[in-house]
Amino acid sequence: MSGTGDETRSGALCAVHVPRAGRALIGRPWRPEPEAEELPRLGRFPAVQPGQPAIERLAPTSALVGYRGPTACAAAGITYRQLDYWARTGLLEPSVRSAYPAGAQRLYSFRDILLLKIVKRLLDAGVSLQNIRVAVTHLQSADQAGLTGLTLMSDGATVYECTSPQQVVDLLNGGQGVFGIAVGAVWQELEGTLGRLHGERTDTGETLVGNDPGDELAQRRNRAV
């Protein structure tokens, strides 16, 4: 009688009956899986991790927060070409980190972007770059309290600094001012804008993810579809 090769002789042990101690170990011995490497932590505005207790909250105006070129452009309403040109010509260079050594990412402070935004408005009003340079140099030397209390007035040719409402009125009455920039109002507007955009910690390089309520609402709508 022919067989299929699956039969075993009478009395012989099947493989399932071989004592466990007598089996040869197949493959490599089992070892516990290595622990996964910890991923870089992302900060937030406010800096909070999902499922984690609140950690340090950094305001967009903090000296520990910097912004890369594309973010600075978006917040100031300028093109990257303008940003690059102004940095290379010395009109307004980033105070946190320049593009040197070659390949480094420029990093702008809140105050840098505030000045970028003011420069853009002065240019749109027809003020010359020469006068804008003088204004920028003066604004860079002002402290925060003095800066936010300023109103810049211009007739398109000259920029005037006003520290009180009466000075604004006097300029307007004298026909010397046709438009004004309230620096404090620009500050508040920019603070809200940068709070929705990504930043970077200047001490650790940690990414700070902006808190955009519009993005969160869109995500909820997408999940509901």
mmCIF file with all atom_site columns, C-alpha atoms in Angstrom:
data_model
loop_
_atom_site.group_PDB
_atom_site.id
_atom_site.type_symbol
_atom_site.label_atom_id
_atom_site.label_alt_id
_atom_site.label_comp_id
_atom_site.label_asym_id
_atom_site.label_entity_id
_atom_site.label_seq_id
_atom_site.pdbx_PDB_ins_code
_atom_site.Cartn_x
_atom_site.Cartn_y
_atom_site.Cartn_z
_atom_site.occupancy
_atom_site.B_iso_or_equiv
_atom_site.pdbx_formal_charge
_atom_site.auth_seq_id
_atom_site.auth_comp_id
_atom_site.auth_asym_id
_atom_site.auth_atom_id
_atom_site.pdbx_PDB_model_num
ATOM 1   C CA . MET A 1 1   ? 0.000   0.000   0.000  1.00 0.00 ? 1   MET A CA 1
ATOM 2   C CA . SER A 1 2   ? 1.405   3.321   -1.012 1.00 0.00 ? 2   SER A CA 1
ATOM 3   C CA . GLY A 1 3   ? 1.634   6.201   1.430  1.00 0.00 ? 3   GLY A CA 1
ATOM 4   C CA . THR A 1 4   ? 1.676   9.968   1.221  1.00 0.00 ? 4   THR A CA 1
ATOM 5   C CA . GLY A 1 5   ? 4.694   10.387  3.474  1.00 0.00 ? 5   GLY A CA 1
ATOM 6   C CA . ASP A 1 6   ? 2.556   11.714  6.305  1.00 0.00 ? 6   ASP A CA 1
ATOM 7   C CA . GLU A 1 7   ? 2.294   8.439   8.184  1.00 0.00 ? 7   GLU A CA 1
ATOM 8   C CA . THR A 1 8   ? 4.532   7.674   11.118 1.00 0.00 ? 8   THR A CA 1
ATOM 9   C CA . ARG A 1 9   ? 5.623   4.260   12.228 1.00 0.00 ? 9   ARG A CA 1
ATOM 10  C CA . SER A 1 10  ? 3.710   2.678   14.983 1.00 0.00 ? 10  SER A CA 1
ATOM 11  C CA . GLY A 1 11  ? 5.114   3.703   18.314 1.00 0.00 ? 11  GLY A CA 1
ATOM 12  C CA . ALA A 1 12  ? 7.146   6.579   16.904 1.00 0.00 ? 12  ALA A CA 1
ATOM 13  C CA . LEU A 1 13  ? 6.782   10.038  18.471 1.00 0.00 ? 13  LEU A CA 1
ATOM 14  C CA . CYS A 1 14  ? 5.117   12.749  16.425 1.00 0.00 ? 14  CYS A CA 1
ATOM 15  C CA . ALA A 1 15  ? 6.721   16.168  16.366 1.00 0.00 ? 15  ALA A CA 1
ATOM 16  C CA . VAL A 1 16  ? 4.022   17.535  18.631 1.00 0.00 ? 16  VAL A CA 1
ATOM 17  C CA . HIS A 1 17  ? 4.956   14.970  21.237 1.00 0.00 ? 17  HIS A CA 1
ATOM 18  C CA . VAL A 1 18  ? 8.677   15.745  21.316 1.00 0.00 ? 18  VAL A CA 1
ATOM 19  C CA . PRO A 1 19  ? 9.552   17.075  24.741 1.00 0.00 ? 19  PRO A CA 1
ATOM 20  C CA . ARG A 1 20  ? 9.994   20.844  24.677 1.00 0.00 ? 20  ARG A CA 1
ATOM 21  C CA . ALA A 1 21  ? 13.488  20.620  26.118 1.00 0.00 ? 21  ALA A CA 1
ATOM 22  C CA . GLY A 1 22  ? 14.593  18.468  23.207 1.00 0.00 ? 22  GLY A CA 1
ATOM 23  C CA . ARG A 1 23  ? 13.641  20.874  20.431 1.00 0.00 ? 23  ARG A CA 1
ATOM 24  C CA . ALA A 1 24  ? 16.217  22.966  18.656 1.00 0.00 ? 24  ALA A CA 1
ATOM 25  C CA . LEU A 1 25  ? 15.728  26.714  18.883 1.00 0.00 ? 25  LEU A CA 1
ATOM 26  C CA . ILE A 1 26  ? 14.717  28.104  15.473 1.00 0.00 ? 26  ILE A CA 1
ATOM 27  C CA . GLY A 1 27  ? 15.815  31.619  14.583 1.00 0.00 ? 27  GLY A CA 1
ATOM 28  C CA . ARG A 1 28  ? 17.113  34.210  17.003 1.00 0.00 ? 28  ARG A CA 1
ATOM 29  C CA . PRO A 1 29  ? 16.148  34.192  20.655 1.00 0.00 ? 29  PRO A CA 1
ATOM 30  C CA . TRP A 1 30  ? 13.321  36.518  21.636 1.00 0.00 ? 30  TRP A CA 1
ATOM 31  C CA . ARG A 1 31  ? 14.342  39.828  23.048 1.00 0.00 ? 31  ARG A CA 1
ATOM 32  C CA . PRO A 1 32  ? 12.126  42.632  24.269 1.00 0.00 ? 32  PRO A CA 1
ATOM 33  C CA . GLU A 1 33  ? 11.405  45.305  21.689 1.00 0.00 ? 33  GLU A CA 1
ATOM 34  C CA . PRO A 1 34  ? 13.594  48.388  22.124 1.00 0.00 ? 34  PRO A CA 1
ATOM 35  C CA . GLU A 1 35  ? 11.802  51.395  23.466 1.00 0.00 ? 35  GLU A CA 1
ATOM 36  C CA . ALA A 1 36  ? 10.822  53.917  20.801 1.00 0.00 ? 36  ALA A CA 1
ATOM 37  C CA . GLU A 1 37  ? 12.908  57.059  20.717 1.00 0.00 ? 37  GLU A CA 1
ATOM 38  C CA . GLU A 1 38  ? 11.196  60.074  22.160 1.00 0.00 ? 38  GLU A CA 1
ATOM 39  C CA . LEU A 1 39  ? 9.986   62.406  19.428 1.00 0.00 ? 39  LEU A CA 1
ATOM 40  C CA . PRO A 1 40  ? 10.849  66.099  19.572 1.00 0.00 ? 40  PRO A CA 1
ATOM 41  C CA . ARG A 1 41  ? 8.292   67.975  21.607 1.00 0.00 ? 41  ARG A CA 1
ATOM 42  C CA . LEU A 1 42  ? 6.297   70.667  19.865 1.00 0.00 ? 42  LEU A CA 1
ATOM 43  C CA . GLY A 1 43  ? 5.460   73.838  21.664 1.00 0.00 ? 43  GLY A CA 1
ATOM 44  C CA . ARG A 1 44  ? 2.273   75.764  21.164 1.00 0.00 ? 44  ARG A CA 1
ATOM 45  C CA . PHE A 1 45  ? 0.823   79.261  21.490 1.00 0.00 ? 45  PHE A CA 1
ATOM 46  C CA . PRO A 1 46  ? -0.046  78.625  24.254 1.00 0.00 ? 46  PRO A CA 1
ATOM 47  C CA . ALA A 1 47  ? 2.570   75.891  24.617 1.00 0.00 ? 47  ALA A CA 1
ATOM 48  C CA . VAL A 1 48  ? 0.437   72.888  25.614 1.00 0.00 ? 48  VAL A CA 1
ATOM 49  C CA . GLN A 1 49  ? 0.832   69.238  24.609 1.00 0.00 ? 49  GLN A CA 1
ATOM 50  C CA . PRO A 1 50  ? -2.271  67.102  23.946 1.00 0.00 ? 50  PRO A CA 1
ATOM 51  C CA . GLY A 1 51  ? -2.913  65.020  27.047 1.00 0.00 ? 51  GLY A CA 1
ATOM 52  C CA . GLN A 1 52  ? -0.107  66.726  28.921 1.00 0.00 ? 52  GLN A CA 1
ATOM 53  C CA . PRO A 1 53  ? -0.226  69.354  31.664 1.00 0.00 ? 53  PRO A CA 1
ATOM 54  C CA . ALA A 1 54  ? 0.278   72.940  30.624 1.00 0.00 ? 54  ALA A CA 1
ATOM 55  C CA . ILE A 1 55  ? 3.899   73.971  30.214 1.00 0.00 ? 55  ILE A CA 1
ATOM 56  C CA . GLU A 1 56  ? 5.482   77.357  29.789 1.00 0.00 ? 56  GLU A CA 1
ATOM 57  C CA . ARG A 1 57  ? 3.335   79.734  27.779 1.00 0.00 ? 57  ARG A CA 1
ATOM 58  C CA . LEU A 1 58  ? 5.228   82.079  25.507 1.00 0.00 ? 58  LEU A CA 1
ATOM 59  C CA . ALA A 1 59  ? 3.630   85.211  24.122 1.00 0.00 ? 59  ALA A CA 1
ATOM 60  C CA . PRO A 1 60  ? 4.458   86.148  20.513 1.00 0.00 ? 60  PRO A CA 1
ATOM 61  C CA . THR A 1 61  ? 6.279   89.200  21.882 1.00 0.00 ? 61  THR A CA 1
ATOM 62  C CA . SER A 1 62  ? 8.612   87.114  24.056 1.00 0.00 ? 62  SER A CA 1
ATOM 63  C CA . ALA A 1 63  ? 12.363  87.447  23.490 1.00 0.00 ? 63  ALA A CA 1
ATOM 64  C CA . LEU A 1 64  ? 12.467  83.633  23.476 1.00 0.00 ? 64  LEU A CA 1
ATOM 65  C CA . VAL A 1 65  ? 10.387  83.468  20.288 1.00 0.00 ? 65  VAL A CA 1
ATOM 66  C CA . GLY A 1 66  ? 11.716  84.014  16.770 1.00 0.00 ? 66  GLY A CA 1
ATOM 67  C CA . TYR A 1 67  ? 10.095  83.772  13.355 1.00 0.00 ? 67  TYR A CA 1
ATOM 68  C CA . ARG A 1 68  ? 11.502  82.545  10.063 1.00 0.00 ? 68  ARG A CA 1
ATOM 69  C CA . GLY A 1 69  ? 11.418  84.572  6.867  1.00 0.00 ? 69  GLY A CA 1
ATOM 70  C CA . PRO A 1 70  ? 8.184   83.203  5.344  1.00 0.00 ? 70  PRO A CA 1
ATOM 71  C CA . THR A 1 71  ? 6.321   83.804  8.617  1.00 0.00 ? 71  THR A CA 1
ATOM 72  C CA . ALA A 1 72  ? 7.709   87.327  8.872  1.00 0.00 ? 72  ALA A CA 1
ATOM 73  C CA . CYS A 1 73  ? 6.551   88.028  5.309  1.00 0.00 ? 73  CYS A CA 1
ATOM 74  C CA . ALA A 1 74  ? 3.053   86.717  5.984  1.00 0.00 ? 74  ALA A CA 1
ATOM 75  C CA . ALA A 1 75  ? 2.702   88.776  9.152  1.00 0.00 ? 75  ALA A CA 1
ATOM 76  C CA . ALA A 1 76  ? 4.131   91.990  7.694  1.00 0.00 ? 76  ALA A CA 1
ATOM 77  C CA . GLY A 1 77  ? 2.331   91.736  4.356  1.00 0.00 ? 77  GLY A CA 1
ATOM 78  C CA . ILE A 1 78  ? 5.498   91.817  2.233  1.00 0.00 ? 78  ILE A CA 1
ATOM 79  C CA . THR A 1 79  ? 7.110   89.543  -0.320 1.00 0.00 ? 79  THR A CA 1
ATOM 80  C CA . TYR A 1 80  ? 10.143  87.389  0.396  1.00 0.00 ? 80  TYR A CA 1
ATOM 81  C CA . ARG A 1 81  ? 12.005  89.363  -2.270 1.00 0.00 ? 81  ARG A CA 1
ATOM 82  C CA . GLN A 1 82  ? 11.428  92.562  -0.291 1.00 0.00 ? 82  GLN A CA 1
ATOM 83  C CA . LEU A 1 83  ? 12.466  90.873  2.942  1.00 0.00 ? 83  LEU A CA 1
ATOM 84  C CA . ASP A 1 84  ? 15.680  89.578  1.388  1.00 0.00 ? 84  ASP A CA 1
ATOM 85  C CA . TYR A 1 85  ? 16.521  92.903  -0.250 1.00 0.00 ? 85  TYR A CA 1
ATOM 86  C CA . TRP A 1 86  ? 15.980  94.909  2.932  1.00 0.00 ? 86  TRP A CA 1
ATOM 87  C CA . ALA A 1 87  ? 18.164  92.485  4.899  1.00 0.00 ? 87  ALA A CA 1
ATOM 88  C CA . ARG A 1 88  ? 20.976  92.500  2.324  1.00 0.00 ? 88  ARG A CA 1
ATOM 89  C CA . THR A 1 89  ? 20.999  96.284  2.004  1.00 0.00 ? 89  THR A CA 1
ATOM 90  C CA . GLY A 1 90  ? 20.948  96.809  5.766  1.00 0.00 ? 90  GLY A CA 1
ATOM 91  C CA . LEU A 1 91  ? 17.556  98.534  5.909  1.00 0.00 ? 91  LEU A CA 1
ATOM 92  C CA . LEU A 1 92  ? 16.241  95.979  8.367  1.00 0.00 ? 92  LEU A CA 1
ATOM 93  C CA . GLU A 1 93  ? 18.228  92.883  9.309  1.00 0.00 ? 93  GLU A CA 1
ATOM 94  C CA . PRO A 1 94  ? 16.929  90.129  11.616 1.00 0.00 ? 94  PRO A CA 1
ATOM 95  C CA . SER A 1 95  ? 18.063  90.711  15.181 1.00 0.00 ? 95  SER A CA 1
ATOM 96  C CA . VAL A 1 96  ? 17.773  87.065  16.308 1.00 0.00 ? 96  VAL A CA 1
ATOM 97  C CA . ARG A 1 97  ? 19.745  85.276  13.593 1.00 0.00 ? 97  ARG A CA 1
ATOM 98  C CA . SER A 1 98  ? 21.090  86.442  10.235 1.00 0.00 ? 98  SER A CA 1
ATOM 99  C CA . ALA A 1 99  ? 21.630  84.372  7.096  1.00 0.00 ? 99  ALA A CA 1
ATOM 100 C CA . TYR A 1 100 ? 25.327  83.987  7.949  1.00 0.00 ? 100 TYR A CA 1
ATOM 101 C CA . PRO A 1 101 ? 27.008  81.569  7.947  1.00 0.00 ? 101 PRO A CA 1
ATOM 102 C CA . ALA A 1 102 ? 25.712  80.631  4.515  1.00 0.00 ? 102 ALA A CA 1
ATOM 103 C CA . GLY A 1 103 ? 22.661  78.407  4.644  1.00 0.00 ? 103 GLY A CA 1
ATOM 104 C CA . ALA A 1 104 ? 21.438  79.583  8.046  1.00 0.00 ? 104 ALA A CA 1
ATOM 105 C CA . GLN A 1 105 ? 17.768  80.454  8.369  1.00 0.00 ? 105 GLN A CA 1
ATOM 106 C CA . ARG A 1 106 ? 17.066  84.078  9.191  1.00 0.00 ? 106 ARG A CA 1
ATOM 107 C CA . LEU A 1 107 ? 15.137  84.468  12.418 1.00 0.00 ? 107 LEU A CA 1
ATOM 108 C CA . TYR A 1 108 ? 13.191  87.648  13.162 1.00 0.00 ? 108 TYR A CA 1
ATOM 109 C CA . SER A 1 109 ? 11.962  88.953  16.497 1.00 0.00 ? 109 SER A CA 1
ATOM 110 C CA . PHE A 1 110 ? 8.497   90.376  17.101 1.00 0.00 ? 110 PHE A CA 1
ATOM 111 C CA . ARG A 1 111 ? 9.959   93.879  17.072 1.00 0.00 ? 111 ARG A CA 1
ATOM 112 C CA . ASP A 1 112 ? 11.721  93.214  13.750 1.00 0.00 ? 112 ASP A CA 1
ATOM 113 C CA . ILE A 1 113 ? 8.428   92.219  12.137 1.00 0.00 ? 113 ILE A CA 1
ATOM 114 C CA . LEU A 1 114 ? 6.693   95.242  13.645 1.00 0.00 ? 114 LEU A CA 1
ATOM 115 C CA . LEU A 1 115 ? 9.242   97.458  11.898 1.00 0.00 ? 115 LEU A CA 1
ATOM 116 C CA . LEU A 1 116 ? 8.839   95.488  8.657  1.00 0.00 ? 116 LEU A CA 1
ATOM 117 C CA . LYS A 1 117 ? 5.127   96.189  8.795  1.00 0.00 ? 117 LYS A CA 1
ATOM 118 C CA . ILE A 1 118 ? 5.717   99.904  9.408  1.00 0.00 ? 118 ILE A CA 1
ATOM 119 C CA . VAL A 1 119 ? 8.268   100.091 6.583  1.00 0.00 ? 119 VAL A CA 1
ATOM 120 C CA . LYS A 1 120 ? 5.713   98.544  4.223  1.00 0.00 ? 120 LYS A CA 1
ATOM 121 C CA . ARG A 1 121 ? 3.110   101.176 5.153  1.00 0.00 ? 121 ARG A CA 1
ATOM 122 C CA . LEU A 1 122 ? 5.580   104.029 4.740  1.00 0.00 ? 122 LEU A CA 1
ATOM 123 C CA . LEU A 1 123 ? 6.609   102.737 1.316  1.00 0.00 ? 123 LEU A CA 1
ATOM 124 C CA . ASP A 1 124 ? 2.983   102.440 0.261  1.00 0.00 ? 124 ASP A CA 1
ATOM 125 C CA . ALA A 1 125 ? 2.523   106.077 1.271  1.00 0.00 ? 125 ALA A CA 1
ATOM 126 C CA . GLY A 1 126 ? 5.366   107.150 -1.009 1.00 0.00 ? 126 GLY A CA 1
ATOM 127 C CA . VAL A 1 127 ? 8.005   107.868 1.650  1.00 0.00 ? 127 VAL A CA 1
ATOM 128 C CA . SER A 1 128 ? 11.540  107.587 0.293  1.00 0.00 ? 128 SER A CA 1
ATOM 129 C CA . LEU A 1 129 ? 13.846  104.804 1.434  1.00 0.00 ? 129 LEU A CA 1
ATOM 130 C CA . GLN A 1 130 ? 16.286  107.414 2.730  1.00 0.00 ? 130 GLN A CA 1
ATOM 131 C CA . ASN A 1 131 ? 13.686  108.832 5.129  1.00 0.00 ? 131 ASN A CA 1
ATOM 132 C CA . ILE A 1 132 ? 12.510  105.336 6.031  1.00 0.00 ? 132 ILE A CA 1
ATOM 133 C CA . ARG A 1 133 ? 16.059  104.380 7.042  1.00 0.00 ? 133 ARG A CA 1
ATOM 134 C CA . VAL A 1 134 ? 16.175  107.339 9.418  1.00 0.00 ? 134 VAL A CA 1
ATOM 135 C CA . ALA A 1 135 ? 12.810  106.369 10.903 1.00 0.00 ? 135 ALA A CA 1
ATOM 136 C CA . VAL A 1 136 ? 13.819  102.718 11.324 1.00 0.00 ? 136 VAL A CA 1
ATOM 137 C CA . THR A 1 137 ? 17.056  103.652 13.094 1.00 0.00 ? 137 THR A CA 1
ATOM 138 C CA . HIS A 1 138 ? 15.121  105.838 15.505 1.00 0.00 ? 138 HIS A CA 1
ATOM 139 C CA . LEU A 1 139 ? 12.428  103.220 16.167 1.00 0.00 ? 139 LEU A CA 1
ATOM 140 C CA . GLN A 1 140 ? 15.042  100.525 16.845 1.00 0.00 ? 140 GLN A CA 1
ATOM 141 C CA . SER A 1 141 ? 16.485  102.606 19.683 1.00 0.00 ? 141 SER A CA 1
ATOM 142 C CA . ALA A 1 142 ? 13.125  103.249 21.393 1.00 0.00 ? 142 ALA A CA 1
ATOM 143 C CA . ASP A 1 143 ? 11.995  101.140 24.341 1.00 0.00 ? 143 ASP A CA 1
ATOM 144 C CA . GLN A 1 144 ? 8.664   99.300  24.242 1.00 0.00 ? 144 GLN A CA 1
ATOM 145 C CA . ALA A 1 145 ? 6.707   101.888 26.217 1.00 0.00 ? 145 ALA A CA 1
ATOM 146 C CA . GLY A 1 146 ? 7.986   104.707 24.045 1.00 0.00 ? 146 GLY A CA 1
ATOM 147 C CA . LEU A 1 147 ? 7.451   102.724 20.867 1.00 0.00 ? 147 LEU A CA 1
ATOM 148 C CA . THR A 1 148 ? 3.831   101.777 21.460 1.00 0.00 ? 148 THR A CA 1
ATOM 149 C CA . GLY A 1 149 ? 2.991   105.362 22.412 1.00 0.00 ? 149 GLY A CA 1
ATOM 150 C CA . LEU A 1 150 ? 4.223   106.806 19.117 1.00 0.00 ? 150 LEU A CA 1
ATOM 151 C CA . THR A 1 151 ? 2.244   107.969 16.132 1.00 0.00 ? 151 THR A CA 1
ATOM 152 C CA . LEU A 1 152 ? 4.177   108.418 12.904 1.00 0.00 ? 152 LEU A CA 1
ATOM 153 C CA . MET A 1 153 ? 2.845   111.161 10.654 1.00 0.00 ? 153 MET A CA 1
ATOM 154 C CA . SER A 1 154 ? 3.984   111.819 7.107  1.00 0.00 ? 154 SER A CA 1
ATOM 155 C CA . ASP A 1 155 ? 3.193   114.047 4.171  1.00 0.00 ? 155 ASP A CA 1
ATOM 156 C CA . GLY A 1 156 ? 4.827   111.570 1.806  1.00 0.00 ? 156 GLY A CA 1
ATOM 157 C CA . ALA A 1 157 ? 8.212   113.269 1.952  1.00 0.00 ? 157 ALA A CA 1
ATOM 158 C CA . THR A 1 158 ? 9.008   113.591 5.661  1.00 0.00 ? 158 THR A CA 1
ATOM 159 C CA . VAL A 1 159 ? 8.210   111.368 8.633  1.00 0.00 ? 159 VAL A CA 1
ATOM 160 C CA . TYR A 1 160 ? 7.232   113.072 11.896 1.00 0.00 ? 160 TYR A CA 1
ATOM 161 C CA . GLU A 1 161 ? 7.167   111.492 15.320 1.00 0.00 ? 161 GLU A CA 1
ATOM 162 C CA . CYS A 1 162 ? 4.260   112.394 17.575 1.00 0.00 ? 162 CYS A CA 1
ATOM 163 C CA . THR A 1 163 ? 4.112   111.381 21.223 1.00 0.00 ? 163 THR A CA 1
ATOM 164 C CA . SER A 1 164 ? 0.807   113.034 22.090 1.00 0.00 ? 164 SER A CA 1
ATOM 165 C CA . PRO A 1 165 ? -2.590  113.614 20.447 1.00 0.00 ? 165 PRO A CA 1
ATOM 166 C CA . GLN A 1 166 ? -1.967  117.359 20.505 1.00 0.00 ? 166 GLN A CA 1
ATOM 167 C CA . GLN A 1 167 ? 1.149   116.982 18.351 1.00 0.00 ? 167 GLN A CA 1
ATOM 168 C CA . VAL A 1 168 ? -0.900  115.039 15.810 1.00 0.00 ? 168 VAL A CA 1
ATOM 169 C CA . VAL A 1 169 ? -3.512  117.787 15.733 1.00 0.00 ? 169 VAL A CA 1
ATOM 170 C CA . ASP A 1 170 ? -0.846  120.472 15.338 1.00 0.00 ? 170 ASP A CA 1
ATOM 171 C CA . LEU A 1 171 ? 0.696   118.649 12.362 1.00 0.00 ? 171 LEU A CA 1
ATOM 172 C CA . LEU A 1 172 ? -2.658  118.186 10.703 1.00 0.00 ? 172 LEU A CA 1
ATOM 173 C CA . ASN A 1 173 ? -3.569  121.826 11.245 1.00 0.00 ? 173 ASN A CA 1
ATOM 174 C CA . GLY A 1 174 ? -0.241  122.860 9.746  1.00 0.00 ? 174 GLY A CA 1
ATOM 175 C CA . GLY A 1 175 ? -0.836  120.725 6.678  1.00 0.00 ? 175 GLY A CA 1
ATOM 176 C CA . GLN A 1 176 ? 2.279   118.684 7.347  1.00 0.00 ? 176 GLN A CA 1
ATOM 177 C CA . GLY A 1 177 ? 0.604   115.332 7.894  1.00 0.00 ? 177 GLY A CA 1
ATOM 178 C CA . VAL A 1 178 ? -1.631  113.489 5.456  1.00 0.00 ? 178 VAL A CA 1
ATOM 179 C CA . PHE A 1 179 ? -1.553  110.074 7.060  1.00 0.00 ? 179 PHE A CA 1
ATOM 180 C CA . GLY A 1 180 ? -0.536  108.552 10.367 1.00 0.00 ? 180 GLY A CA 1
ATOM 181 C CA . ILE A 1 181 ? 0.568   105.203 11.759 1.00 0.00 ? 181 ILE A CA 1
ATOM 182 C CA . ALA A 1 182 ? -0.341  104.501 15.374 1.00 0.00 ? 182 ALA A CA 1
ATOM 183 C CA . VAL A 1 183 ? 2.460   102.133 16.359 1.00 0.00 ? 183 VAL A CA 1
ATOM 184 C CA . GLY A 1 184 ? 0.527   100.789 19.351 1.00 0.00 ? 184 GLY A CA 1
ATOM 185 C CA . ALA A 1 185 ? -2.368  99.714  17.107 1.00 0.00 ? 185 ALA A CA 1
ATOM 186 C CA . VAL A 1 186 ? 0.042   97.995  14.701 1.00 0.00 ? 186 VAL A CA 1
ATOM 187 C CA . TRP A 1 187 ? 1.628   96.235  17.687 1.00 0.00 ? 187 TRP A CA 1
ATOM 188 C CA . GLN A 1 188 ? -1.713  94.816  18.853 1.00 0.00 ? 188 GLN A CA 1
ATOM 189 C CA . GLU A 1 189 ? -2.670  93.732  15.348 1.00 0.00 ? 189 GLU A CA 1
ATOM 190 C CA . LEU A 1 190 ? 0.660   91.982  14.845 1.00 0.00 ? 190 LEU A CA 1
ATOM 191 C CA . GLU A 1 191 ? 0.473   90.253  18.215 1.00 0.00 ? 191 GLU A CA 1
ATOM 192 C CA . GLY A 1 192 ? -2.818  88.642  17.192 1.00 0.00 ? 192 GLY A CA 1
ATOM 193 C CA . THR A 1 193 ? -1.470  87.651  13.767 1.00 0.00 ? 193 THR A CA 1
ATOM 194 C CA . LEU A 1 194 ? 1.731   86.035  15.052 1.00 0.00 ? 194 LEU A CA 1
ATOM 195 C CA . GLY A 1 195 ? -0.217  84.157  17.724 1.00 0.00 ? 195 GLY A CA 1
ATOM 196 C CA . ARG A 1 196 ? -1.763  82.158  14.859 1.00 0.00 ? 196 ARG A CA 1
ATOM 197 C CA . LEU A 1 197 ? 1.515   81.480  13.054 1.00 0.00 ? 197 LEU A CA 1
ATOM 198 C CA . HIS A 1 198 ? 4.426   79.143  13.768 1.00 0.00 ? 198 HIS A CA 1
ATOM 199 C CA . GLY A 1 199 ? 7.434   80.378  15.675 1.00 0.00 ? 199 GLY A CA 1
ATOM 200 C CA . GLU A 1 200 ? 10.652  78.953  17.065 1.00 0.00 ? 200 GLU A CA 1
ATOM 201 C CA . ARG A 1 201 ? 12.246  79.048  20.491 1.00 0.00 ? 201 ARG A CA 1
ATOM 202 C CA . THR A 1 202 ? 15.472  80.990  20.270 1.00 0.00 ? 202 THR A CA 1
ATOM 203 C CA . ASP A 1 203 ? 17.145  79.000  23.046 1.00 0.00 ? 203 ASP A CA 1
ATOM 204 C CA . THR A 1 204 ? 16.259  75.419  22.086 1.00 0.00 ? 204 THR A CA 1
ATOM 205 C CA . GLY A 1 205 ? 15.128  75.600  18.442 1.00 0.00 ? 205 GLY A CA 1
ATOM 206 C CA . GLU A 1 206 ? 11.820  74.019  19.473 1.00 0.00 ? 206 GLU A CA 1
ATOM 207 C CA . THR A 1 207 ? 8.952   74.587  17.039 1.00 0.00 ? 207 THR A CA 1
ATOM 208 C CA . LEU A 1 208 ? 6.110   76.651  18.437 1.00 0.00 ? 208 LEU A CA 1
ATOM 209 C CA . VAL A 1 209 ? 2.831   75.879  16.711 1.00 0.00 ? 209 VAL A CA 1
ATOM 210 C CA . GLY A 1 210 ? 0.469   78.785  16.349 1.00 0.00 ? 210 GLY A CA 1
ATOM 211 C CA . ASN A 1 211 ? -3.035  78.574  17.748 1.00 0.00 ? 211 ASN A CA 1
ATOM 212 C CA . ASP A 1 212 ? -5.342  79.400  14.835 1.00 0.00 ? 212 ASP A CA 1
ATOM 213 C CA . PRO A 1 213 ? -9.026  79.083  15.807 1.00 0.00 ? 213 PRO A CA 1
ATOM 214 C CA . GLY A 1 214 ? -9.922  79.038  12.119 1.00 0.00 ? 214 GLY A CA 1
ATOM 215 C CA . ASP A 1 215 ? -7.788  75.948  11.540 1.00 0.00 ? 215 ASP A CA 1
ATOM 216 C CA . GLU A 1 216 ? -9.322  74.169  14.523 1.00 0.00 ? 216 GLU A CA 1
ATOM 217 C CA . LEU A 1 217 ? -12.831 74.954  13.276 1.00 0.00 ? 217 LEU A CA 1
ATOM 218 C CA . ALA A 1 218 ? -11.961 73.633  9.813  1.00 0.00 ? 218 ALA A CA 1
ATOM 219 C CA . GLN A 1 219 ? -10.580 70.421  11.325 1.00 0.00 ? 219 GLN A CA 1
ATOM 220 C CA . ARG A 1 220 ? -13.795 69.898  13.294 1.00 0.00 ? 220 ARG A CA 1
ATOM 221 C CA . ARG A 1 221 ? -15.881 70.423  10.184 1.00 0.00 ? 221 ARG A CA 1
ATOM 222 C CA . ASN A 1 222 ? -13.771 67.929  8.232  1.00 0.00 ? 222 ASN A CA 1
ATOM 223 C CA . ARG A 1 223 ? -14.179 65.326  10.974 1.00 0.00 ? 223 ARG A CA 1
ATOM 224 C CA . ALA A 1 224 ? -17.946 65.860  10.984 1.00 0.00 ? 224 ALA A CA 1
ATOM 225 C CA . VAL A 1 225 ? -18.261 65.232  7.215  1.00 0.00 ? 225 VAL A CA 1
#
